[in-house]
Amino acid sequence: MVCLGNICRSPLAEGILKSKLFRANVVIDSAGTGAYHIDQKPDSRSIAIAKINGVDITDQRARKFLAEDFDAFDLIYVMDNANYRDVIEMARNEDDIVKVKMILNEVFPNENLDVPDPYLGGDFGFKNVYKMLDEACEIIAKKINPDG
Ligand code: 4NP
């Protein structure tokens, strides 16, 4: 799960997908394309909206997306078009490129919609982002582990 800062959207996506796939043998992680918040905890508003929904993301720490992540992961979900461009720029070959998916395309195929960056907004933005990511992660979880 990749966003810009790795403190708002992708930590939520990581936490939500982990909560839906806790029985499955999969590694789920998140990272940012930017280096502004390395080693920081998720934004307090992401922590709060996750907690309301029964998901604990307090142990996460921000890190930067690395080219090695293309080797470590089969699927790389980005939150918006800018993340997509930044991650694709780091791809080394076609195998890397095909791993990168816009997360809302799981809900709205081929529309390339952004999960809006809630960083400079209020709590409503975080609630909205949570709802979008929960819907997308429900679909991803069913694909990865159809038996639940
Ligand atoms: P995120 O939100 O990409 O969802 O983690 C942001 C957090 C911080 C910044 C931008 C977006 N920033 O510019 O510091």
mmCIF file with all atom_site columns, C-alpha atoms and ligand atoms in Angstrom:
data_model
loop_
_atom_site.group_PDB
_atom_site.id
_atom_site.type_symbol
_atom_site.label_atom_id
_atom_site.label_alt_id
_atom_site.label_comp_id
_atom_site.label_asym_id
_atom_site.label_entity_id
_atom_site.label_seq_id
_atom_site.pdbx_PDB_ins_code
_atom_site.Cartn_x
_atom_site.Cartn_y
_atom_site.Cartn_z
_atom_site.occupancy
_atom_site.B_iso_or_equiv
_atom_site.pdbx_formal_charge
_atom_site.auth_seq_id
_atom_site.auth_comp_id
_atom_site.auth_asym_id
_atom_site.auth_atom_id
_atom_site.pdbx_PDB_model_num
ATOM   1   C CA . MET A 1 1   ? 0.000   0.000   0.000   1.00 0.00 ? 1   MET A CA 1
ATOM   2   C CA . VAL A 1 2   ? 1.656   3.220   -1.169  1.00 0.00 ? 2   VAL A CA 1
ATOM   3   C CA . CYS A 1 3   ? 0.770   6.902   -0.743  1.00 0.00 ? 3   CYS A CA 1
ATOM   4   C CA . LEU A 1 4   ? 2.854   10.074  -0.515  1.00 0.00 ? 4   LEU A CA 1
ATOM   5   C CA . GLY A 1 5   ? 3.630   10.489  3.177   1.00 0.00 ? 5   GLY A CA 1
ATOM   6   C CA . ASN A 1 6   ? 2.853   6.978   4.489   1.00 0.00 ? 6   ASN A CA 1
ATOM   7   C CA . ILE A 1 7   ? 1.112   8.585   7.445   1.00 0.00 ? 7   ILE A CA 1
ATOM   8   C CA . CYS A 1 8   ? -2.526  9.062   6.314   1.00 0.00 ? 8   CYS A CA 1
ATOM   9   C CA . ARG A 1 9   ? -3.903  6.829   3.550   1.00 0.00 ? 9   ARG A CA 1
ATOM   10  C CA . SER A 1 10  ? -1.542  3.869   3.127   1.00 0.00 ? 10  SER A CA 1
ATOM   11  C CA . PRO A 1 11  ? -1.320  3.087   6.881   1.00 0.00 ? 11  PRO A CA 1
ATOM   12  C CA . LEU A 1 12  ? -5.132  2.864   6.858   1.00 0.00 ? 12  LEU A CA 1
ATOM   13  C CA . ALA A 1 13  ? -5.047  0.616   3.795   1.00 0.00 ? 13  ALA A CA 1
ATOM   14  C CA . GLU A 1 14  ? -2.419  -1.597  5.462   1.00 0.00 ? 14  GLU A CA 1
ATOM   15  C CA . GLY A 1 15  ? -4.374  -1.834  8.712   1.00 0.00 ? 15  GLY A CA 1
ATOM   16  C CA . ILE A 1 16  ? -7.730  -2.458  7.045   1.00 0.00 ? 16  ILE A CA 1
ATOM   17  C CA . LEU A 1 17  ? -6.400  -5.175  4.713   1.00 0.00 ? 17  LEU A CA 1
ATOM   18  C CA . LYS A 1 18  ? -4.526  -6.870  7.576   1.00 0.00 ? 18  LYS A CA 1
ATOM   19  C CA . SER A 1 19  ? -7.736  -6.893  9.627   1.00 0.00 ? 19  SER A CA 1
ATOM   20  C CA . LYS A 1 20  ? -9.575  -8.622  6.775   1.00 0.00 ? 20  LYS A CA 1
ATOM   21  C CA . LEU A 1 21  ? -6.792  -11.134 6.033   1.00 0.00 ? 21  LEU A CA 1
ATOM   22  C CA . PHE A 1 22  ? -5.554  -11.973 9.520   1.00 0.00 ? 22  PHE A CA 1
ATOM   23  C CA . ARG A 1 23  ? -6.002  -15.687 8.839   1.00 0.00 ? 23  ARG A CA 1
ATOM   24  C CA . ALA A 1 24  ? -4.231  -15.654 5.464   1.00 0.00 ? 24  ALA A CA 1
ATOM   25  C CA . ASN A 1 25  ? -0.522  -16.233 4.967   1.00 0.00 ? 25  ASN A CA 1
ATOM   26  C CA . VAL A 1 26  ? 0.233   -12.906 3.311   1.00 0.00 ? 26  VAL A CA 1
ATOM   27  C CA . VAL A 1 27  ? 2.643   -10.073 4.033   1.00 0.00 ? 27  VAL A CA 1
ATOM   28  C CA . ILE A 1 28  ? 0.983   -6.655  3.964   1.00 0.00 ? 28  ILE A CA 1
ATOM   29  C CA . ASP A 1 29  ? 3.003   -3.462  4.349   1.00 0.00 ? 29  ASP A CA 1
ATOM   30  C CA . SER A 1 30  ? 2.858   0.210   3.399   1.00 0.00 ? 30  SER A CA 1
ATOM   31  C CA . ALA A 1 31  ? 5.300   2.901   2.292   1.00 0.00 ? 31  ALA A CA 1
ATOM   32  C CA . GLY A 1 32  ? 5.416   6.452   0.964   1.00 0.00 ? 32  GLY A CA 1
ATOM   33  C CA . THR A 1 33  ? 6.895   7.866   -2.204  1.00 0.00 ? 33  THR A CA 1
ATOM   34  C CA . GLY A 1 34  ? 8.044   10.897  -0.189  1.00 0.00 ? 34  GLY A CA 1
ATOM   35  C CA . ALA A 1 35  ? 10.528  10.974  2.661   1.00 0.00 ? 35  ALA A CA 1
ATOM   36  C CA . TYR A 1 36  ? 8.887   13.691  4.767   1.00 0.00 ? 36  TYR A CA 1
ATOM   37  C CA . HIS A 1 37  ? 7.669   11.521  7.625   1.00 0.00 ? 37  HIS A CA 1
ATOM   38  C CA . ILE A 1 38  ? 10.101  8.597   7.862   1.00 0.00 ? 38  ILE A CA 1
ATOM   39  C CA . ASP A 1 39  ? 9.865   6.706   11.180  1.00 0.00 ? 39  ASP A CA 1
ATOM   40  C CA . GLN A 1 40  ? 6.797   8.680   12.244  1.00 0.00 ? 40  GLN A CA 1
ATOM   41  C CA . LYS A 1 41  ? 3.575   7.144   13.516  1.00 0.00 ? 41  LYS A CA 1
ATOM   42  C CA . PRO A 1 42  ? 0.448   7.444   11.384  1.00 0.00 ? 42  PRO A CA 1
ATOM   43  C CA . ASP A 1 43  ? -1.379  10.797  11.541  1.00 0.00 ? 43  ASP A CA 1
ATOM   44  C CA . SER A 1 44  ? -3.496  11.018  14.709  1.00 0.00 ? 44  SER A CA 1
ATOM   45  C CA . ARG A 1 45  ? -6.634  11.387  12.553  1.00 0.00 ? 45  ARG A CA 1
ATOM   46  C CA . SER A 1 46  ? -5.862  8.099   10.761  1.00 0.00 ? 46  SER A CA 1
ATOM   47  C CA . ILE A 1 47  ? -5.212  6.409   14.104  1.00 0.00 ? 47  ILE A CA 1
ATOM   48  C CA . ALA A 1 48  ? -8.555  7.757   15.389  1.00 0.00 ? 48  ALA A CA 1
ATOM   49  C CA . ILE A 1 49  ? -10.733 6.712   12.441  1.00 0.00 ? 49  ILE A CA 1
ATOM   50  C CA . ALA A 1 50  ? -9.099  3.271   12.426  1.00 0.00 ? 50  ALA A CA 1
ATOM   51  C CA . LYS A 1 51  ? -9.732  2.868   16.151  1.00 0.00 ? 51  LYS A CA 1
ATOM   52  C CA . ILE A 1 52  ? -13.426 3.786   15.771  1.00 0.00 ? 52  ILE A CA 1
ATOM   53  C CA . ASN A 1 53  ? -13.615 0.927   13.260  1.00 0.00 ? 53  ASN A CA 1
ATOM   54  C CA . GLY A 1 54  ? -11.764 -1.552  15.471  1.00 0.00 ? 54  GLY A CA 1
ATOM   55  C CA . VAL A 1 55  ? -8.422  -1.392  13.647  1.00 0.00 ? 55  VAL A CA 1
ATOM   56  C CA . ASP A 1 56  ? -5.201  -0.596  15.533  1.00 0.00 ? 56  ASP A CA 1
ATOM   57  C CA . ILE A 1 57  ? -2.526  1.076   13.387  1.00 0.00 ? 57  ILE A CA 1
ATOM   58  C CA . THR A 1 58  ? -0.486  2.647   16.190  1.00 0.00 ? 58  THR A CA 1
ATOM   59  C CA . ASP A 1 59  ? 2.497   0.300   15.740  1.00 0.00 ? 59  ASP A CA 1
ATOM   60  C CA . GLN A 1 60  ? 3.121   1.356   12.141  1.00 0.00 ? 60  GLN A CA 1
ATOM   61  C CA . ARG A 1 61  ? 6.059   3.637   11.271  1.00 0.00 ? 61  ARG A CA 1
ATOM   62  C CA . ALA A 1 62  ? 6.482   5.492   8.002   1.00 0.00 ? 62  ALA A CA 1
ATOM   63  C CA . ARG A 1 63  ? 9.085   4.364   5.490   1.00 0.00 ? 63  ARG A CA 1
ATOM   64  C CA . LYS A 1 64  ? 9.949   5.201   1.933   1.00 0.00 ? 64  LYS A CA 1
ATOM   65  C CA . PHE A 1 65  ? 9.008   2.996   -1.010  1.00 0.00 ? 65  PHE A CA 1
ATOM   66  C CA . LEU A 1 66  ? 12.120  1.276   -2.403  1.00 0.00 ? 66  LEU A CA 1
ATOM   67  C CA . ALA A 1 67  ? 12.874  -0.429  -5.706  1.00 0.00 ? 67  ALA A CA 1
ATOM   68  C CA . GLU A 1 68  ? 13.412  -3.638  -3.687  1.00 0.00 ? 68  GLU A CA 1
ATOM   69  C CA . ASP A 1 69  ? 9.716   -3.556  -2.833  1.00 0.00 ? 69  ASP A CA 1
ATOM   70  C CA . PHE A 1 70  ? 9.068   -4.705  -6.394  1.00 0.00 ? 70  PHE A CA 1
ATOM   71  C CA . ASP A 1 71  ? 10.909  -7.916  -5.488  1.00 0.00 ? 71  ASP A CA 1
ATOM   72  C CA . ALA A 1 72  ? 9.324   -8.346  -2.062  1.00 0.00 ? 72  ALA A CA 1
ATOM   73  C CA . PHE A 1 73  ? 5.674   -7.902  -3.090  1.00 0.00 ? 73  PHE A CA 1
ATOM   74  C CA . ASP A 1 74  ? 3.394   -9.370  -5.774  1.00 0.00 ? 74  ASP A CA 1
ATOM   75  C CA . LEU A 1 75  ? 0.936   -6.467  -5.726  1.00 0.00 ? 75  LEU A CA 1
ATOM   76  C CA . ILE A 1 76  ? 1.574   -2.782  -5.140  1.00 0.00 ? 76  ILE A CA 1
ATOM   77  C CA . TYR A 1 77  ? -1.534  -0.685  -4.559  1.00 0.00 ? 77  TYR A CA 1
ATOM   78  C CA . VAL A 1 78  ? -1.153  3.070   -4.945  1.00 0.00 ? 78  VAL A CA 1
ATOM   79  C CA . MET A 1 79  ? -3.655  5.611   -3.646  1.00 0.00 ? 79  MET A CA 1
ATOM   80  C CA . ASP A 1 80  ? -3.605  8.193   -6.443  1.00 0.00 ? 80  ASP A CA 1
ATOM   81  C CA . ASN A 1 81  ? -2.315  9.049   -9.891  1.00 0.00 ? 81  ASN A CA 1
ATOM   82  C CA . ALA A 1 82  ? 0.718   10.936  -8.563  1.00 0.00 ? 82  ALA A CA 1
ATOM   83  C CA . ASN A 1 83  ? 1.736   7.901   -6.494  1.00 0.00 ? 83  ASN A CA 1
ATOM   84  C CA . TYR A 1 84  ? 1.256   5.781   -9.614  1.00 0.00 ? 84  TYR A CA 1
ATOM   85  C CA . ARG A 1 85  ? 3.626   7.954   -11.649 1.00 0.00 ? 85  ARG A CA 1
ATOM   86  C CA . ASP A 1 86  ? 6.215   8.069   -8.847  1.00 0.00 ? 86  ASP A CA 1
ATOM   87  C CA . VAL A 1 87  ? 6.201   4.306   -8.320  1.00 0.00 ? 87  VAL A CA 1
ATOM   88  C CA . ILE A 1 88  ? 6.235   3.512   -12.060 1.00 0.00 ? 88  ILE A CA 1
ATOM   89  C CA . GLU A 1 89  ? 9.252   5.809   -12.401 1.00 0.00 ? 89  GLU A CA 1
ATOM   90  C CA . MET A 1 90  ? 11.118  3.454   -10.059 1.00 0.00 ? 90  MET A CA 1
ATOM   91  C CA . ALA A 1 91  ? 10.126  0.310   -11.956 1.00 0.00 ? 91  ALA A CA 1
ATOM   92  C CA . ARG A 1 92  ? 13.033  -1.562  -13.500 1.00 0.00 ? 92  ARG A CA 1
ATOM   93  C CA . ASN A 1 93  ? 11.140  -3.683  -16.016 1.00 0.00 ? 93  ASN A CA 1
ATOM   94  C CA . GLU A 1 94  ? 7.698   -4.763  -17.222 1.00 0.00 ? 94  GLU A CA 1
ATOM   95  C CA . ASP A 1 95  ? 7.355   -7.293  -14.372 1.00 0.00 ? 95  ASP A CA 1
ATOM   96  C CA . ASP A 1 96  ? 7.608   -4.420  -11.886 1.00 0.00 ? 96  ASP A CA 1
ATOM   97  C CA . ILE A 1 97  ? 5.136   -2.251  -13.814 1.00 0.00 ? 97  ILE A CA 1
ATOM   98  C CA . VAL A 1 98  ? 2.354   -4.849  -13.940 1.00 0.00 ? 98  VAL A CA 1
ATOM   99  C CA . LYS A 1 99  ? 2.402   -5.177  -10.146 1.00 0.00 ? 99  LYS A CA 1
ATOM   100 C CA . VAL A 1 100 ? 1.309   -1.565  -9.657  1.00 0.00 ? 100 VAL A CA 1
ATOM   101 C CA . LYS A 1 101 ? -2.455  -1.001  -9.331  1.00 0.00 ? 101 LYS A CA 1
ATOM   102 C CA . MET A 1 102 ? -4.640  1.983   -8.483  1.00 0.00 ? 102 MET A CA 1
ATOM   103 C CA . ILE A 1 103 ? -6.485  0.796   -5.378  1.00 0.00 ? 103 ILE A CA 1
ATOM   104 C CA . LEU A 1 104 ? -9.874  2.317   -6.301  1.00 0.00 ? 104 LEU A CA 1
ATOM   105 C CA . ASN A 1 105 ? -9.821  0.425   -9.595  1.00 0.00 ? 105 ASN A CA 1
ATOM   106 C CA . GLU A 1 106 ? -10.848 -2.549  -7.440  1.00 0.00 ? 106 GLU A CA 1
ATOM   107 C CA . VAL A 1 107 ? -14.171 -0.775  -6.824  1.00 0.00 ? 107 VAL A CA 1
ATOM   108 C CA . PHE A 1 108 ? -14.424 1.277   -10.047 1.00 0.00 ? 108 PHE A CA 1
ATOM   109 C CA . PRO A 1 109 ? -12.498 -0.705  -12.677 1.00 0.00 ? 109 PRO A CA 1
ATOM   110 C CA . ASN A 1 110 ? -10.390 1.286   -15.151 1.00 0.00 ? 110 ASN A CA 1
ATOM   111 C CA . GLU A 1 111 ? -11.536 4.672   -13.820 1.00 0.00 ? 111 GLU A CA 1
ATOM   112 C CA . ASN A 1 112 ? -8.160  5.521   -12.229 1.00 0.00 ? 112 ASN A CA 1
ATOM   113 C CA . LEU A 1 113 ? -9.824  7.467   -9.401  1.00 0.00 ? 113 LEU A CA 1
ATOM   114 C CA . ASP A 1 114 ? -7.725  8.977   -6.611  1.00 0.00 ? 114 ASP A CA 1
ATOM   115 C CA . VAL A 1 115 ? -8.141  8.304   -2.908  1.00 0.00 ? 115 VAL A CA 1
ATOM   116 C CA . PRO A 1 116 ? -8.082  12.015  -1.992  1.00 0.00 ? 116 PRO A CA 1
ATOM   117 C CA . ASP A 1 117 ? -5.173  13.155  0.132   1.00 0.00 ? 117 ASP A CA 1
ATOM   118 C CA . PRO A 1 118 ? -6.800  14.049  3.484   1.00 0.00 ? 118 PRO A CA 1
ATOM   119 C CA . TYR A 1 119 ? -3.652  15.566  5.062   1.00 0.00 ? 119 TYR A CA 1
ATOM   120 C CA . LEU A 1 120 ? -4.641  19.222  4.838   1.00 0.00 ? 120 LEU A CA 1
ATOM   121 C CA . GLY A 1 121 ? -8.354  18.660  5.431   1.00 0.00 ? 121 GLY A CA 1
ATOM   122 C CA . GLY A 1 122 ? -10.516 17.917  8.435   1.00 0.00 ? 122 GLY A CA 1
ATOM   123 C CA . ASP A 1 123 ? -11.820 14.749  10.049  1.00 0.00 ? 123 ASP A CA 1
ATOM   124 C CA . PHE A 1 124 ? -14.492 14.256  7.376   1.00 0.00 ? 124 PHE A CA 1
ATOM   125 C CA . GLY A 1 125 ? -11.761 13.604  4.818   1.00 0.00 ? 125 GLY A CA 1
ATOM   126 C CA . PHE A 1 126 ? -10.397 10.792  6.949   1.00 0.00 ? 126 PHE A CA 1
ATOM   127 C CA . LYS A 1 127 ? -13.843 9.259   7.412   1.00 0.00 ? 127 LYS A CA 1
ATOM   128 C CA . ASN A 1 128 ? -14.361 9.391   3.663   1.00 0.00 ? 128 ASN A CA 1
ATOM   129 C CA . VAL A 1 129 ? -10.935 7.863   2.957   1.00 0.00 ? 129 VAL A CA 1
ATOM   130 C CA . TYR A 1 130 ? -11.619 5.083   5.465   1.00 0.00 ? 130 TYR A CA 1
ATOM   131 C CA . LYS A 1 131 ? -14.885 4.185   3.721   1.00 0.00 ? 131 LYS A CA 1
ATOM   132 C CA . MET A 1 132 ? -13.236 4.083   0.279   1.00 0.00 ? 132 MET A CA 1
ATOM   133 C CA . LEU A 1 133 ? -10.335 1.969   1.493   1.00 0.00 ? 133 LEU A CA 1
ATOM   134 C CA . ASP A 1 134 ? -12.603 -0.383  3.409   1.00 0.00 ? 134 ASP A CA 1
ATOM   135 C CA . GLU A 1 135 ? -14.612 -1.060  0.246   1.00 0.00 ? 135 GLU A CA 1
ATOM   136 C CA . ALA A 1 136 ? -11.500 -1.586  -1.866  1.00 0.00 ? 136 ALA A CA 1
ATOM   137 C CA . CYS A 1 137 ? -9.834  -3.817  0.750   1.00 0.00 ? 137 CYS A CA 1
ATOM   138 C CA . GLU A 1 138 ? -12.967 -5.944  1.088   1.00 0.00 ? 138 GLU A CA 1
ATOM   139 C CA . ILE A 1 139 ? -12.688 -6.760  -2.626  1.00 0.00 ? 139 ILE A CA 1
ATOM   140 C CA . ILE A 1 140 ? -8.916  -7.321  -2.442  1.00 0.00 ? 140 ILE A CA 1
ATOM   141 C CA . ALA A 1 141 ? -9.296  -9.606  0.582   1.00 0.00 ? 141 ALA A CA 1
ATOM   142 C CA . LYS A 1 142 ? -11.963 -11.722 -1.164  1.00 0.00 ? 142 LYS A CA 1
ATOM   143 C CA . LYS A 1 143 ? -9.699  -12.086 -4.214  1.00 0.00 ? 143 LYS A CA 1
ATOM   144 C CA . ILE A 1 144 ? -6.672  -13.108 -2.152  1.00 0.00 ? 144 ILE A CA 1
ATOM   145 C CA . ASN A 1 145 ? -8.551  -15.372 0.235   1.00 0.00 ? 145 ASN A CA 1
ATOM   146 C CA . PRO A 1 146 ? -11.988 -16.283 -1.140  1.00 0.00 ? 146 PRO A CA 1
ATOM   147 C CA . ASP A 1 147 ? -12.710 -18.560 1.856   1.00 0.00 ? 147 ASP A CA 1
ATOM   148 C CA . GLY A 1 148 ? -12.330 -15.646 4.282   1.00 0.00 ? 148 GLY A CA 1
HETATM 149 P P1 . 4NP B 2 .   ? -0.562  10.521  2.849   1.00 0.00 ? 1   4NP B P1 1
HETATM 150 O O1 . 4NP B 2 .   ? -0.861  12.062  3.229   1.00 0.00 ? 1   4NP B O1 1
HETATM 151 O O2 . 4NP B 2 .   ? 0.162   10.551  1.519   1.00 0.00 ? 1   4NP B O2 1
HETATM 152 O O3 . 4NP B 2 .   ? -1.931  9.924   2.733   1.00 0.00 ? 1   4NP B O3 1
HETATM 153 O O4 . 4NP B 2 .   ? 0.250   9.953   3.976   1.00 0.00 ? 1   4NP B O4 1
HETATM 154 C C1 . 4NP B 2 .   ? 0.145   13.021  3.273   1.00 0.00 ? 1   4NP B C1 1
HETATM 155 C C2 . 4NP B 2 .   ? 0.872   13.202  4.426   1.00 0.00 ? 1   4NP B C2 1
HETATM 156 C C3 . 4NP B 2 .   ? 1.852   14.163  4.474   1.00 0.00 ? 1   4NP B C3 1
HETATM 157 C C4 . 4NP B 2 .   ? 2.111   14.940  3.363   1.00 0.00 ? 1   4NP B C4 1
HETATM 158 C C5 . 4NP B 2 .   ? 1.392   14.748  2.208   1.00 0.00 ? 1   4NP B C5 1
HETATM 159 C C6 . 4NP B 2 .   ? 0.408   13.782  2.162   1.00 0.00 ? 1   4NP B C6 1
HETATM 160 N N1 . 4NP B 2 .   ? 3.115   15.952  3.412   1.00 0.00 ? 1   4NP B N1 1
HETATM 161 O O5 . 4NP B 2 .   ? 3.298   16.644  2.413   1.00 0.00 ? 1   4NP B O5 1
HETATM 162 O O6 . 4NP B 2 .   ? 3.772   16.111  4.440   1.00 0.00 ? 1   4NP B O6 1
#
